[in-house]
Structures are given as structure tokens and as C-alpha cells.
Short mmCIF file of C-alpha atoms in Angstrom, two decimals:
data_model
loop_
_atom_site.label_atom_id
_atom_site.label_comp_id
_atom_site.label_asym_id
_atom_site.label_seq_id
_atom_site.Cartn_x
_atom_site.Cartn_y
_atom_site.Cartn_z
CA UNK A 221 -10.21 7.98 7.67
CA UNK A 222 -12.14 7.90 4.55
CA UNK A 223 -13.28 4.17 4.86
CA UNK A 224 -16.90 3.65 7.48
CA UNK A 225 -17.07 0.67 10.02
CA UNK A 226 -17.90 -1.84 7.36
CA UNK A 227 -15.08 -1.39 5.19
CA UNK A 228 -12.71 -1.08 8.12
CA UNK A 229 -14.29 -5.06 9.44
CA UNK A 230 -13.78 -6.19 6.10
CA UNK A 231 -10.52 -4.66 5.29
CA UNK A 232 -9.17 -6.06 8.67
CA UNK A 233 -10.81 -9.53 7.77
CA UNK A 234 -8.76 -9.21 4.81
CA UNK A 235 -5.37 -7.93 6.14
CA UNK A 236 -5.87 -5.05 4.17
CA UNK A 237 -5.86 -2.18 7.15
CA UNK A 238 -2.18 -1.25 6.25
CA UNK A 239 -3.41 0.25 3.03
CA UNK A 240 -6.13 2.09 4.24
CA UNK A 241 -4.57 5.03 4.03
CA UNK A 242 -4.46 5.00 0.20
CA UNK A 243 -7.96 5.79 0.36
CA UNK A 244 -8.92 9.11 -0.45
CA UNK A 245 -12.21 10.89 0.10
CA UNK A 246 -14.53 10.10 -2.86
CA UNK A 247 -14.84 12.70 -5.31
CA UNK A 248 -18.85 13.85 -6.04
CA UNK A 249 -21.91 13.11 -3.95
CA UNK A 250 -24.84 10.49 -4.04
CA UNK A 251 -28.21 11.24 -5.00
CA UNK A 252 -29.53 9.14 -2.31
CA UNK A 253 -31.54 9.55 1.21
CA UNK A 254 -31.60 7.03 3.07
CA UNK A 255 -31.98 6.90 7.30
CA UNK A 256 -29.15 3.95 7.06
CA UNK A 257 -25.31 4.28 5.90
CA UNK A 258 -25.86 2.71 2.63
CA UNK A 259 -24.02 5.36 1.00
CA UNK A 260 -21.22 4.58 2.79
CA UNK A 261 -21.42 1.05 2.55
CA UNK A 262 -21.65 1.30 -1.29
CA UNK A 263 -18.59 3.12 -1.64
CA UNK A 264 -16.73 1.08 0.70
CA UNK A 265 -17.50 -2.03 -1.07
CA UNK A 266 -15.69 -0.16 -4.68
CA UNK A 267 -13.22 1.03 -2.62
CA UNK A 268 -11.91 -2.07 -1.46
CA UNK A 269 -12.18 -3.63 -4.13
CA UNK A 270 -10.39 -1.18 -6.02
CA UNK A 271 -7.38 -1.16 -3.68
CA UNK A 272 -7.32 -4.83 -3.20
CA UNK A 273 -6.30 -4.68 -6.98
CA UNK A 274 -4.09 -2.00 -6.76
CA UNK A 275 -2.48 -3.89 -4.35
CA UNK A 276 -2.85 -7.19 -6.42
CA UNK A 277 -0.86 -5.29 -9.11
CA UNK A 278 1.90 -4.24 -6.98
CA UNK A 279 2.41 -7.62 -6.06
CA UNK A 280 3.24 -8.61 -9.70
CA UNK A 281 4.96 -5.33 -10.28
CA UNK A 282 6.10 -3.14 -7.75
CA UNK A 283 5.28 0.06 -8.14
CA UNK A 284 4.66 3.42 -5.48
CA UNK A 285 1.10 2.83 -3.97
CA UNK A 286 -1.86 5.31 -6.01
CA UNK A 287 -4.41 6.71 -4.31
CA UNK A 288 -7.69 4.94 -4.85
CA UNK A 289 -10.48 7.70 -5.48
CA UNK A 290 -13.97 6.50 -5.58
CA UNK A 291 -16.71 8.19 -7.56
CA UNK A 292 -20.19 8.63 -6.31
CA UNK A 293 -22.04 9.66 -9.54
CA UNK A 294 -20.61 6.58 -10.78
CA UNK A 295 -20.99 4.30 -7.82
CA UNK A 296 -24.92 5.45 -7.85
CA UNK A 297 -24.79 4.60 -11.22
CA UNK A 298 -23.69 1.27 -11.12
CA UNK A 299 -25.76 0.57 -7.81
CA UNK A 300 -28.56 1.36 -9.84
CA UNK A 301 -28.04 -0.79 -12.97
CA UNK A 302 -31.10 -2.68 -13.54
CA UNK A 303 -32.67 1.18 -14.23
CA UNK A 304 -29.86 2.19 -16.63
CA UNK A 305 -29.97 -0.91 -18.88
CA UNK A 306 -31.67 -0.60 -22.21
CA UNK A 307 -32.22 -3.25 -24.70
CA UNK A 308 -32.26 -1.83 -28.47
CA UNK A 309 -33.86 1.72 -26.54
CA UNK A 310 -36.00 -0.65 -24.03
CA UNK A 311 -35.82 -0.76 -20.73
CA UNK A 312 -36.55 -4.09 -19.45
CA UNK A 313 -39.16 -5.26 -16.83
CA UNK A 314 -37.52 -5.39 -13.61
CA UNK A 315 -39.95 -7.25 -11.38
CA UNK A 316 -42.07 -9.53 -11.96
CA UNK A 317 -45.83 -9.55 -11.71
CA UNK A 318 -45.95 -11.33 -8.70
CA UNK A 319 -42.74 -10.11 -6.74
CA UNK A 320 -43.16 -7.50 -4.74
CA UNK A 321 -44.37 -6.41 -0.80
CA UNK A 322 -47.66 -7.86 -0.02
CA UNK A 323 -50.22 -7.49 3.17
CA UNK A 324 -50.59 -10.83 5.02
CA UNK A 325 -53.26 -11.25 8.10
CA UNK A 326 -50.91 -9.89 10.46
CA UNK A 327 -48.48 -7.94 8.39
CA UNK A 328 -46.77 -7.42 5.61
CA UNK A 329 -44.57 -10.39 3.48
CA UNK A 330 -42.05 -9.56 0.32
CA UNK A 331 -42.05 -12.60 -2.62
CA UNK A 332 -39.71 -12.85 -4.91
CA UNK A 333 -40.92 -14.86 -8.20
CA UNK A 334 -38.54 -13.41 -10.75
CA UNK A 335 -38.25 -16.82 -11.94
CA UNK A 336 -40.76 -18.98 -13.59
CA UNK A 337 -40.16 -21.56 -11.32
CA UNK A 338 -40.16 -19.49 -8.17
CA UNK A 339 -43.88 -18.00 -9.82
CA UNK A 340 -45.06 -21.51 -9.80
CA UNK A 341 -44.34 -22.58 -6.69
CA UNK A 342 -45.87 -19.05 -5.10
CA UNK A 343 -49.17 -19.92 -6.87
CA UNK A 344 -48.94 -23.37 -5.47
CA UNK A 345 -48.25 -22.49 -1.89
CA UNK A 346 -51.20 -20.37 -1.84
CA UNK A 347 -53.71 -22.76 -3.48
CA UNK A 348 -53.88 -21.19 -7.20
CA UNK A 349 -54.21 -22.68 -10.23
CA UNK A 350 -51.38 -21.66 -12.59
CA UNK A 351 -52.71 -18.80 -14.56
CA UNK A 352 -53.67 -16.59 -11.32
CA UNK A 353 -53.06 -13.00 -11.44
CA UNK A 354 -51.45 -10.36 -8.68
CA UNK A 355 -54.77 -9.64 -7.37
CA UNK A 356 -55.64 -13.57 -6.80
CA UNK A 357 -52.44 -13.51 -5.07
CA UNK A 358 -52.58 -10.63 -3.03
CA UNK A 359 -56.07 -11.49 -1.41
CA UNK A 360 -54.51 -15.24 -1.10
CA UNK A 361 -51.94 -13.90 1.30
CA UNK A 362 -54.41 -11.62 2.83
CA UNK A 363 -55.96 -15.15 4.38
CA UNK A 364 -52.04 -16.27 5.64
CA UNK A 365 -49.85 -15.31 8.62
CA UNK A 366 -46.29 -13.96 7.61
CA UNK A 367 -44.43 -16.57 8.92
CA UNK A 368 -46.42 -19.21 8.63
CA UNK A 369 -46.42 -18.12 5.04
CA UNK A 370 -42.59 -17.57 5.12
CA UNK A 371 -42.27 -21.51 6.30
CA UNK A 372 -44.65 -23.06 4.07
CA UNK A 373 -43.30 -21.31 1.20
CA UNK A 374 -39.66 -22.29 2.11
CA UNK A 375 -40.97 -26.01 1.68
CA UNK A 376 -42.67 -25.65 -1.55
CA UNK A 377 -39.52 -24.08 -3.06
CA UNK A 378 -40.94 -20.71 -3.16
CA UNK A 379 -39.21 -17.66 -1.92
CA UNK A 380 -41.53 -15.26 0.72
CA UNK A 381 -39.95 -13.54 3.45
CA UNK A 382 -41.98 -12.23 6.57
CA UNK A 383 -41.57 -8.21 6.95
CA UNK A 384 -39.79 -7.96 10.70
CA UNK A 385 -38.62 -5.26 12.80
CA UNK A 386 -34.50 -5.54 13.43
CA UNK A 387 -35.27 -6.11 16.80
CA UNK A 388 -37.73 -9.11 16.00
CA UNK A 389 -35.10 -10.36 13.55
CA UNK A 390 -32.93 -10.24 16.14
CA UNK A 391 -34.25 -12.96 18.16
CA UNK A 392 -34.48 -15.75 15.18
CA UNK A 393 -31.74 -18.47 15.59
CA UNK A 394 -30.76 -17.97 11.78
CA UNK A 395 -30.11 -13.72 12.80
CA UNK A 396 -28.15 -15.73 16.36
CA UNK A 397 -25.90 -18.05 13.45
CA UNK A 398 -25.27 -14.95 11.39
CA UNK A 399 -24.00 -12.44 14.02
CA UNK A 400 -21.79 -14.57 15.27
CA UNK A 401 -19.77 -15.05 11.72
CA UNK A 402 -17.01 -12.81 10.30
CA UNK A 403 -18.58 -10.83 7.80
CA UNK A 404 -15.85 -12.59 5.50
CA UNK A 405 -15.02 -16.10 5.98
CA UNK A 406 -11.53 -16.83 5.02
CA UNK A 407 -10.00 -20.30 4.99
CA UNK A 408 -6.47 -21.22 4.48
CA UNK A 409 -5.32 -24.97 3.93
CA UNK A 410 -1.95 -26.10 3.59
CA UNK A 411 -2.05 -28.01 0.06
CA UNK A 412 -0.63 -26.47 -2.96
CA UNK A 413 2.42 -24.27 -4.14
CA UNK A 414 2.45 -20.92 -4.69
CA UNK A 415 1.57 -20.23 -8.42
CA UNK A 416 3.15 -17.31 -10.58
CA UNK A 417 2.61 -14.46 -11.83
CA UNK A 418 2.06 -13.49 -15.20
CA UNK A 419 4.81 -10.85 -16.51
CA UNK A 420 1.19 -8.87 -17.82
CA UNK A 421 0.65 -5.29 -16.14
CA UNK A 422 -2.95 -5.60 -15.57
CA UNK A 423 -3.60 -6.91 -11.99
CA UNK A 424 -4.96 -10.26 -12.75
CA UNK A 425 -3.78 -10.84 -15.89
CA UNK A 426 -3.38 -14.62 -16.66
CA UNK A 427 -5.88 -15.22 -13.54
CA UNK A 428 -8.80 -17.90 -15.14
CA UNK A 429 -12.21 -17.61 -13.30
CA UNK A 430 -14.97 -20.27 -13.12
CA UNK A 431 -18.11 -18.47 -12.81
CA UNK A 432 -20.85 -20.63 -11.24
CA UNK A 433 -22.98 -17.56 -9.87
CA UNK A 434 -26.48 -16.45 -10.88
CA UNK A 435 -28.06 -12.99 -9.99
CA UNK A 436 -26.42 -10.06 -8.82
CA UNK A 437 -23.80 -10.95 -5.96
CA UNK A 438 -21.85 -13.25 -7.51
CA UNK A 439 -21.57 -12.33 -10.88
CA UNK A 440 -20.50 -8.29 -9.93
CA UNK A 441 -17.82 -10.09 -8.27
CA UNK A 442 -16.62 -12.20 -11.46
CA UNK A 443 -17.22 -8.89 -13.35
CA UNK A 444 -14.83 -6.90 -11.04
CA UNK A 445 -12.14 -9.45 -11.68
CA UNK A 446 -13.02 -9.32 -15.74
CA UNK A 447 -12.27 -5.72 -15.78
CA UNK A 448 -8.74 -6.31 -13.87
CA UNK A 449 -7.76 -8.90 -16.63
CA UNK A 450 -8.30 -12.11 -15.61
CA UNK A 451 -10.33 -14.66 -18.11
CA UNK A 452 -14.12 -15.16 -16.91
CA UNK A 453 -16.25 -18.16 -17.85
CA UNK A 454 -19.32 -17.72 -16.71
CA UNK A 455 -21.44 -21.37 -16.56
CA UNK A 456 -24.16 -21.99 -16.43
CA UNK A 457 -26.62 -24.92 -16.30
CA UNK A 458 -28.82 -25.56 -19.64
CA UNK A 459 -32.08 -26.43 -17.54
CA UNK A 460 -31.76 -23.46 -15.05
CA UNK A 461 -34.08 -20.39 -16.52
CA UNK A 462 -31.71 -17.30 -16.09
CA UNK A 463 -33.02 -13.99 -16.80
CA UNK A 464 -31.22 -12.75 -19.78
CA UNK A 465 -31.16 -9.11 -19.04
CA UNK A 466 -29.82 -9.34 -15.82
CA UNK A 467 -27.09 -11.91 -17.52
CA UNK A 468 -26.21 -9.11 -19.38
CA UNK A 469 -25.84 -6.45 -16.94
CA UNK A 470 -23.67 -8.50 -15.05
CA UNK A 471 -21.60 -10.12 -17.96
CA UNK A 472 -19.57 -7.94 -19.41
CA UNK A 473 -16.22 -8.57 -20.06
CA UNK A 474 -17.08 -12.40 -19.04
CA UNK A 475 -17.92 -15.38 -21.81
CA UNK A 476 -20.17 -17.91 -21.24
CA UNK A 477 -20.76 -21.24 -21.48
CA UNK A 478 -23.68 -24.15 -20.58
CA UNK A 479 -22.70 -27.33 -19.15
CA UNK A 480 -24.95 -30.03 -17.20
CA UNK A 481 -22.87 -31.12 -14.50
CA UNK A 482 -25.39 -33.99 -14.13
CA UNK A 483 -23.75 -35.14 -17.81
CA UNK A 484 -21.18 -37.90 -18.09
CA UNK A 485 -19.68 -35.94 -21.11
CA UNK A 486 -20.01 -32.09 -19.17
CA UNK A 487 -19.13 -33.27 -15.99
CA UNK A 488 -15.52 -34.99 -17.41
CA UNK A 489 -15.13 -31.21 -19.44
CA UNK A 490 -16.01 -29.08 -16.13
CA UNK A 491 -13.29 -30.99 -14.58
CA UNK A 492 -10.79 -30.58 -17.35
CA UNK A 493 -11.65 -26.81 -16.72
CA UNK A 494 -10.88 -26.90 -13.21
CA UNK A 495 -7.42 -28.49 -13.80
CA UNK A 496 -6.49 -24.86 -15.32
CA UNK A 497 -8.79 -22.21 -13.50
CA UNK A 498 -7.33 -20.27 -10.77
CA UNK A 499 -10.24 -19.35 -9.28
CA UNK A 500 -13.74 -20.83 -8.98
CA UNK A 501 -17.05 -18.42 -7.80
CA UNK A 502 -20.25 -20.46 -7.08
CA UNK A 503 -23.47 -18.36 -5.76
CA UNK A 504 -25.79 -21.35 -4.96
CA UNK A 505 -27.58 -22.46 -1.75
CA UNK A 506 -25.37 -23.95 0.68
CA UNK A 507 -24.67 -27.88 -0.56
CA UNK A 508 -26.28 -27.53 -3.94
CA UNK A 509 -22.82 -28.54 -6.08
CA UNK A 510 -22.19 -30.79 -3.14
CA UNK A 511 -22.84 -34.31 -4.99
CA UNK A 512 -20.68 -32.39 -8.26
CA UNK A 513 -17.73 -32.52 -5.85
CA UNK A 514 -17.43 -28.67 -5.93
CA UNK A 515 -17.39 -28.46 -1.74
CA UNK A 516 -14.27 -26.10 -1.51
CA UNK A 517 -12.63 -28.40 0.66
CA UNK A 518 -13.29 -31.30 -1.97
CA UNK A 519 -11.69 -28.62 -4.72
CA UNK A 520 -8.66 -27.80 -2.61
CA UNK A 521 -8.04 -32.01 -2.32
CA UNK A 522 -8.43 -32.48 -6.01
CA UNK A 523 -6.85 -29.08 -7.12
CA UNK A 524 -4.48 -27.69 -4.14
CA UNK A 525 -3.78 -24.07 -4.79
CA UNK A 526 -7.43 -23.12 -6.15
CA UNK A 527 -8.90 -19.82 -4.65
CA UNK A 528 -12.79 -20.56 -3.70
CA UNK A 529 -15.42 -18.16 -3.17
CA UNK A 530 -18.75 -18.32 -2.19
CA UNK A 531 -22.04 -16.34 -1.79
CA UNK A 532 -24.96 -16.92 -0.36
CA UNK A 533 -28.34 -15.21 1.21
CA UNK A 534 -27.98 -16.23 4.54
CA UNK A 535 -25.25 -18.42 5.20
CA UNK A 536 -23.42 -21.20 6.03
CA UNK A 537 -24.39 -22.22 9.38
CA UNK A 538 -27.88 -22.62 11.55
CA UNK A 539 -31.10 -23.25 9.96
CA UNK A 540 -31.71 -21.09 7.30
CA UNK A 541 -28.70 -22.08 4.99
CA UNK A 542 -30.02 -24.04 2.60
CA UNK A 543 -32.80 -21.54 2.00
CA UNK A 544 -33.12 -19.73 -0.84
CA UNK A 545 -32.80 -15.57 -0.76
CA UNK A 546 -32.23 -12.53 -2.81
CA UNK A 547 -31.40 -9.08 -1.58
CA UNK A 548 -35.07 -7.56 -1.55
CA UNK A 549 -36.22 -11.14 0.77
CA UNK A 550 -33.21 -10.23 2.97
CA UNK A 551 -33.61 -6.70 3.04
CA UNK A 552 -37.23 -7.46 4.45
CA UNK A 553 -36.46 -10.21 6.79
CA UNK A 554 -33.64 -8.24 8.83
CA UNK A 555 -35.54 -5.14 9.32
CA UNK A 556 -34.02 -2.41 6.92
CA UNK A 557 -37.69 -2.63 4.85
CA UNK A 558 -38.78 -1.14 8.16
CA UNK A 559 -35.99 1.02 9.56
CA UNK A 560 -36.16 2.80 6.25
CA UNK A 561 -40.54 3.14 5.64
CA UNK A 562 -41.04 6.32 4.25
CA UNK A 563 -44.60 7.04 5.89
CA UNK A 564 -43.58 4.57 9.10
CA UNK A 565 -46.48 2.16 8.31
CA UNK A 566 -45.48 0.35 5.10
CA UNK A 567 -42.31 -1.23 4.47
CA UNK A 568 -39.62 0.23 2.23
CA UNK A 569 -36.46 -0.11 0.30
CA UNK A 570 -32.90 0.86 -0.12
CA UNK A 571 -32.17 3.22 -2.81
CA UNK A 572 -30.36 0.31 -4.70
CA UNK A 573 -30.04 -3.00 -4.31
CA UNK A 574 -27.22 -2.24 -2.38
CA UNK A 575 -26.44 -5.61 -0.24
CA UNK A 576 -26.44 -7.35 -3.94
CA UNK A 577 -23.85 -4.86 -5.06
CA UNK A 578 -21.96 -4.08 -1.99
CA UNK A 579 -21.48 -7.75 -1.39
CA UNK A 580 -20.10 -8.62 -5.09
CA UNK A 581 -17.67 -6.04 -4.63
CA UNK A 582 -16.46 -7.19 -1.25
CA UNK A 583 -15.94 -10.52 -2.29
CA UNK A 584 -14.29 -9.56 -5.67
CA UNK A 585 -11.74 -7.74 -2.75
CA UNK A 586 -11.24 -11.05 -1.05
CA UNK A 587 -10.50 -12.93 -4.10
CA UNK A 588 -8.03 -10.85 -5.26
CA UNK A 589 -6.27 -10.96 -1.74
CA UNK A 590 -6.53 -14.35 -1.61
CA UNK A 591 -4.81 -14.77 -5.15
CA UNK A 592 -2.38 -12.46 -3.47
CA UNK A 593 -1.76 -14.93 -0.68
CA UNK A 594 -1.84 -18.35 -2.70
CA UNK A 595 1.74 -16.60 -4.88
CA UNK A 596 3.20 -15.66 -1.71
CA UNK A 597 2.72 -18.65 0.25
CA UNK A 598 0.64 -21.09 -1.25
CA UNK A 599 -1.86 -23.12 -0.11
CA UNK A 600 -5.64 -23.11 -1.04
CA UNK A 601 -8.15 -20.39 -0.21
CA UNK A 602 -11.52 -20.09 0.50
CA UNK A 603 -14.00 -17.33 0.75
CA UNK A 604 -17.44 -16.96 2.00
CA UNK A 605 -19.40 -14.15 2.00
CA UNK A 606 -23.56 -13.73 2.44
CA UNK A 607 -25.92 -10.72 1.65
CA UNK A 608 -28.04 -11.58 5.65
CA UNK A 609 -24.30 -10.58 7.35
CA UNK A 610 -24.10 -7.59 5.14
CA UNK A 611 -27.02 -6.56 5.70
CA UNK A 612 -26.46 -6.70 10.10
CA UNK A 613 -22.84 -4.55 9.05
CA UNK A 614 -25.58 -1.99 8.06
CA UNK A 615 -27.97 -1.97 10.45
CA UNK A 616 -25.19 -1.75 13.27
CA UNK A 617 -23.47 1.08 11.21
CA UNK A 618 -22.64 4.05 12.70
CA UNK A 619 -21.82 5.99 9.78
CA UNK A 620 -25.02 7.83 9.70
CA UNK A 621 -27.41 8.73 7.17
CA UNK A 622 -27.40 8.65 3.79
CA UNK A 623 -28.23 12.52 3.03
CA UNK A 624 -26.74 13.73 -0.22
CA UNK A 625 -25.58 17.33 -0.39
CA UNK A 626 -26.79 17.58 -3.71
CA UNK A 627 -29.98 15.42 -4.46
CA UNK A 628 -29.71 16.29 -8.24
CA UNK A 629 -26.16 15.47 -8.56
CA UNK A 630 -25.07 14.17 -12.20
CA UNK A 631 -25.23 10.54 -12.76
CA UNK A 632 -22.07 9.21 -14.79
CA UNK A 633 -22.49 8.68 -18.27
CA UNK A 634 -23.58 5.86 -19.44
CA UNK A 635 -22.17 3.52 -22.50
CA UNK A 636 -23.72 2.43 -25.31
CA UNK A 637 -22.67 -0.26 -27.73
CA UNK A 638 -23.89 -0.85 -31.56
CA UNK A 639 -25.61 -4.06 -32.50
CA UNK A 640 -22.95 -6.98 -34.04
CA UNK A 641 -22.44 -10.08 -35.28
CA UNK A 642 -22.35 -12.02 -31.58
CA UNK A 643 -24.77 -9.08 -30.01
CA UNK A 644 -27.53 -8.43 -32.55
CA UNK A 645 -28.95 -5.40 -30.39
CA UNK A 646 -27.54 -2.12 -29.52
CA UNK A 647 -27.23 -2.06 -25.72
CA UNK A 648 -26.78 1.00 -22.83
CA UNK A 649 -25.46 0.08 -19.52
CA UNK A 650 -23.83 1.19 -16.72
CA UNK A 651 -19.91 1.87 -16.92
CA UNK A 652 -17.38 0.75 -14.82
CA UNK A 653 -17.25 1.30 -11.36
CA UNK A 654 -13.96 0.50 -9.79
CA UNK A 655 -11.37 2.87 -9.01
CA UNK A 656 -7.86 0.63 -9.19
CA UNK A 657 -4.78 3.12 -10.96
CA UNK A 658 -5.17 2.19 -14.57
CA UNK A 659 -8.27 0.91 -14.23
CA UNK A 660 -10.46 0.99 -17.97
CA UNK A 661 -13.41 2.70 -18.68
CA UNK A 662 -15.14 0.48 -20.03
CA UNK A 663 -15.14 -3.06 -20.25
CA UNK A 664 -13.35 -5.11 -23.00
CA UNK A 665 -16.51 -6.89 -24.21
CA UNK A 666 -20.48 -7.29 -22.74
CA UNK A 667 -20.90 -10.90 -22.55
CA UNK A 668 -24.39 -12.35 -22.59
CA UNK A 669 -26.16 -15.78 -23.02
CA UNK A 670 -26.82 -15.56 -26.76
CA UNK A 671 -24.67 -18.68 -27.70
CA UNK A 672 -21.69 -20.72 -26.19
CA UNK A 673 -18.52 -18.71 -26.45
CA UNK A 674 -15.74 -20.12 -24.26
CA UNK A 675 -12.52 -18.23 -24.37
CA UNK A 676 -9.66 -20.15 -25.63
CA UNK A 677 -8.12 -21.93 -22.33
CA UNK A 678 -11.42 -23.32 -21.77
CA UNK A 679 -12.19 -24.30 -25.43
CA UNK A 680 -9.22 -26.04 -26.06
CA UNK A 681 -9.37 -27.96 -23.09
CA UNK A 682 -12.81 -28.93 -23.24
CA UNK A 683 -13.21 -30.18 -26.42
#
């Protein structure tokens, strides 16, 4: 079988196993090394994807089953994004100074202050006034333990994660919560007729997307179901800093749109919206849209037949799910910084943010399968994914290693696009990914947050 133990838990939390077979080995090989599967995991995570659409568009249109044929120049590629993009011939900064691994008293800690306000609250944690450098910080959390650290930060609204072994990891009641979920969370309820079809060819044509993600996870997703067809609005909230390269790597084919759901005026608009969207994405902390009545289970009351989808760093459930994560905290926290240390002293990383990536595709696959379900049966679905859960899928693995059999193999070529009227700048990114039979290759537009520019379903019905 040409699909590892990840893809084969997720495909069977999906219903998808039946088509496994339509997989074929991936064509290429990946310039990574890596002592964990990651490889493996990162072209599971385009493969299913790819063949949930493929089956999406047999759905609308029957049609014999194609082969779904991953690429792994591409795939490494894609993983590998940030690194690609270029910004009128720039590459843009990538970390921040502050993020990054750190030595505390008694080991090592990863931040993560990407984001101004995330920076702030780091300096504040540690005692610093607001214009202190790296170094200030650095011999700061030379003077703290890692998990004290870790806890204190959590409560400032800061984002530090303590370096631990798997094993250690292991043994924390948020790792206990986490093993014991699916490593996708489907939930049907009865509400809502099946919807239709459009008569279009591509496999979610007609399919309308609320995009409430920020980051990487969530919005790969939405982009995976831009480049099928459907209509992507990606929101976002006027008062939330959002980095605007990253908004741009992960916005193509997507428009965009600010609204404060805190507003009388935006929050009557966002619900017009949600009276015609199919399907709505949100990639906040666990109960932060709660008071905007965007709970999935509120959504299916008000709107039976919506798909939902959520991601998150570490879940749902136990103590950690309200906390804020990214995919380099996580990485650290479970133990793959230290299963894969290059000199077995200092932590280390994957070759791409590959949990971030892996994930979005996954749950762009469960979407699509749940649009699948809602026209042929009905009801509401919702999906829950998080990047902690992915991250145990790897560390059990037993795919093996991530040795490439060619460590200078060809990267795909990348695309580049000439400045215009909505996009004053030329910009080079990544090309498409997924591997569905008539799949483009390229995407229709690259969205961005230069200016409000709602399609026309969610113009007209917001104005």
C-alpha cells in the first residue's frame, strides 16, 4: 500500500479506506533526512486530500476513479513555503527576533513571538521593559525553569513551550487528553437536508467557504478547497495584527475581507454570510468565537446543513485547550525537537513545518468528505483536527526514516506573478501541491490583505 499508518488512521476516520487503492506510489524523492516519518506523513496529508476531491468530484459527476499520484519535489516545495516566497525579489523575515529555542536553568524552552503582541507579553513575563533585545531575553530565561516559565507565560498571554523528551511528554495530562482522541473528530447531527450539487465539473464548484483561520493550518486547508473551486472568504478581524507575508502564502486563490464581530453593523453582515456559506473554517483557541455564537453546535441550530471545521494546537479537551500554540511550540513540547537533535544535546527541528502543513491538508480531506456526506444524507458536520495529535501520529509512526535517495533532488518550479492593479508587487511562491485528476497548476488568483475584496455572494449579501 502506498499510504503509511497516518494516512491509513485518517483515511479510516474518514471512510475513505475503500479508495485507498487509487493511490499510487509518489513519483520523485524528498530532499529531506529526518530520524522520524515526516516524509511520509507529508505526502500522506496531499494524498488524501487529493483523493478526497477526486472522490468529491465523482460524487457530482460520475466518472472511472484516476489514480492520485503525489509529487515529492513538489510536496517539499510547498512544505517549505515560507523559504520560497519572495516579495518584489525579497525574501521575507521568517522569525522573529525573539522566537526561537532558548536555554532555561534546567533546559532548553522554544518562544514563539511572531506577533507583536505575543513579543510584548514575552518581555513582560520575564521582567523587561519593552525595548529589550534577544540577548536581554536570553540571559532572562537563563534565571527561569522551563516549566515554570512555560506556566507563567501561558498566563501572561505569551507563548513558551518547555523542551521535553516524548517520554516526559508522555506523562502530562494534556499528552493523556490528546492520545485518547481520534486524530479526526467527526460529528454528525441530524438537522438539515441534503444540499445539491452544482452541475460545475470542478469538485467543489459552487461550495462557499468562511475562512476564520490565521497561520498556517487553517488557511492551507481553505487554500486546498480554493484550488478545487469552491469560493473562499477569508476574514479576518481589523484589530488582530496578521503577518502579511504569511497571509499571502496562504491566500491564494482566497479573497478577503475584515469584519469586527464585536460590531452591531459586522456582526448582523457575518450572519447574513453564514445564511449562504457552505462551509465555515475557524483556527482559534478553543471557545474564542464562543460569545459570537460560532460554537459548531450553535451553527448547526441556526444553519442545519453547515459543514464545520476546526483547528487547533492542542485540542479540545483536558487542560491545555484554551492555550495558545503553533507548530514549532508543539513540535518542542511533544518531544520531536529532541527525537530529531542533530548533535543529541540541543534540540532540533523538522525539515518543514510539517504538522502546520500536514494538518491543513488533512482537514481540507475531511471537509470535502463531509460536503460529500451532507448531499448524500444531510445533516450537519463537524470537524476537528489539532497539530499536538498530529504530532503523537508521528512519533508513534512506524514508517521509518525520512532518508531521501537523492538529497539534491530538483525542487518544483516555482511561480512568479507580475505586479497589478490589486497586487502592486511582483510575487514568487510555491505552486500547487495537490494531486486530484484535473487538478490546476496554479491557482486562479493570490489573495492577500491589501484591501477588502469580497467575492460577489458575499458582497451582495453584505451590503
Amino acid at each position: 500500500m502506498n499510504v503509511g499508518s497516518v494516512g491509513i488512521d485518517v483515511a479510516e476516520a474518514l471512510g475513505m479506506e475503500h479508495a485507498l487503492g487509487q493511490i499510487a506510489e509518489a513519483r520523485g524523492s524528498l530532499p529531506w533526512s529526518s530520524p522520524l516519518a515526516v516524509g511520509t506523513l507529508a505526502c500522506d496529508s496531499v494524498a488524501l486530500a487529493s483523493l478526497a476531491l477526486g472522490l468529491a468530484r465523482n460524487a457530482r459527476t460520475p466518472a472511472p476513479a484516476s489514480p492520485v499520484r503525489v509529487d515529492r519535489a513538489r510536496v517539499a516545495t510547498s512544505f517549505t513555503s515560507e523559504r520560497i516566497l519572495q516579495i518584489d525579489g525579497q525574501h521575507p523575515a521568517v522569525w522573529a527576533p525573539l522566537s526561537g529555542f532558548r536555554t532555561a536553568r534546567d533546559g532548553f524552552v522554544r518562544t514563539h513571538a511572531n506577533y507583536p503582541h505575543h513579543e510584548n507579553a514575552l518581555r513582560r513575563v520575564l521582567g523587561l521593559g519593552d525595548g529589550a533585545d534577544a540577548a536581554s531575553v536570553s540571559a532572562a530565561i537563563a534565571e527561569r525553569d522551563a516549566v515554570e516559565l512555560e506556566t507563567a507565560a501561558a498566563q501572561a498571554g505569551a507563548v513558551v513551550g518547555a523542551v521535553r523528551t516524548s517520554e516526559q511528554w508522555r506523562e502530562h495530562p494534556q499528552a493523556r487528553s490528546i492520545a485518547a482522541a481520534p486524530i479526526v473528530e467527526v460529528t454528525r447531527t441530524g438537522a438539515g437536508r441534503p444540499r445539491a450539487w452544482t452541475t460545475d465539473a470542478a469538485p467543489l464548484a459552487g461550495i462557499r467557504v468562511l475562512d476564520l483561520t490565521r497561520v498556517l493550518a487553517g488557511p492551507i486547508a481553505a487554500r486546498d478547497l480554493a484550488l478545487a473551486g469552491a469560493e473562499v472568504l477569508r476574514v479576518d478581524a481589523p484589530f488582530l495584527p496578521e503577518t502579511g507575508w504569511i497571509h499571502l502564502d496562504t491566500g491564494q486563490g482566497k479573497r478577503s475581507t475584515l469584519l469586527d464581530l464585536r460590531d452591531r453593523t459586522d456582526g448582523a453582515r457575518f450572519e447574513s454570510l453564514l445564511k449562504r456559506a457552505d462551509v465555515v473554517l475557524t483556527g482559534y483557541r478553543p471557545g474564542a468565537l464562543t460569545r459570537f455564537g460560532l460554537d459548531p453546535e450553535d451553527l448547526a441550530q441556526r444553519h442545519p446543513g453547515l459543514v464545520t471545521g476546526s483547528v487547533s494546537a492542542w485540542g479540545t479537551q483536558g487542560p491545555w485547550a484554551g492555550r495558545r500554540g503553533f507548530d514549532s511550540i508543539v513540535q518542542a513540547v511533544t518531544g520531536i525537537a529532541v527525537a530529531v537533535t542533530a548533535d543529541g544535546e540541543t534540540p532540533g527541528t523538522l525539515p518543514a513545518q510539517a504538522l502546520d502543513h500536514s494538518t491543513g491538508h488533512f482537514l481540507a480531506a475531511a471537509l470535502t468528505m463531509a460536503l460529500v456526506g451532507q448531499r448524500t444524507v444531510g445533516g450537519s458536520v463537524d470537524v476537528r483536527m489539532s497539530l499536538a495529535r498530529v504530532a503523537h501520529a508521528l512519533l508513534d509512526s512506524p514508517d521509518g526514516a525520512t532518508v531521501p535517495p537523492d538529497a539534491g533532488a530538483p525542487a518544483a518550479p516555482c511561480r512568479t506573478r507580475a505586479p497589478s492593479e490589486g497586487r502592486p508587487f511582483s510575487l514568487t511562491y510555491a505552486p500547487p501541491v495537490l494531486a486530484f485528476d484535473g487538478a490546476p497548476d496554479d491557482y486562479a488568483d493570490v489573495g492577500g490583505p491589501w484591501g477588502i475584496d469580497a467575492p460577489d455572494w458575499a458582497r451582495s449579501n453584505a451590503s
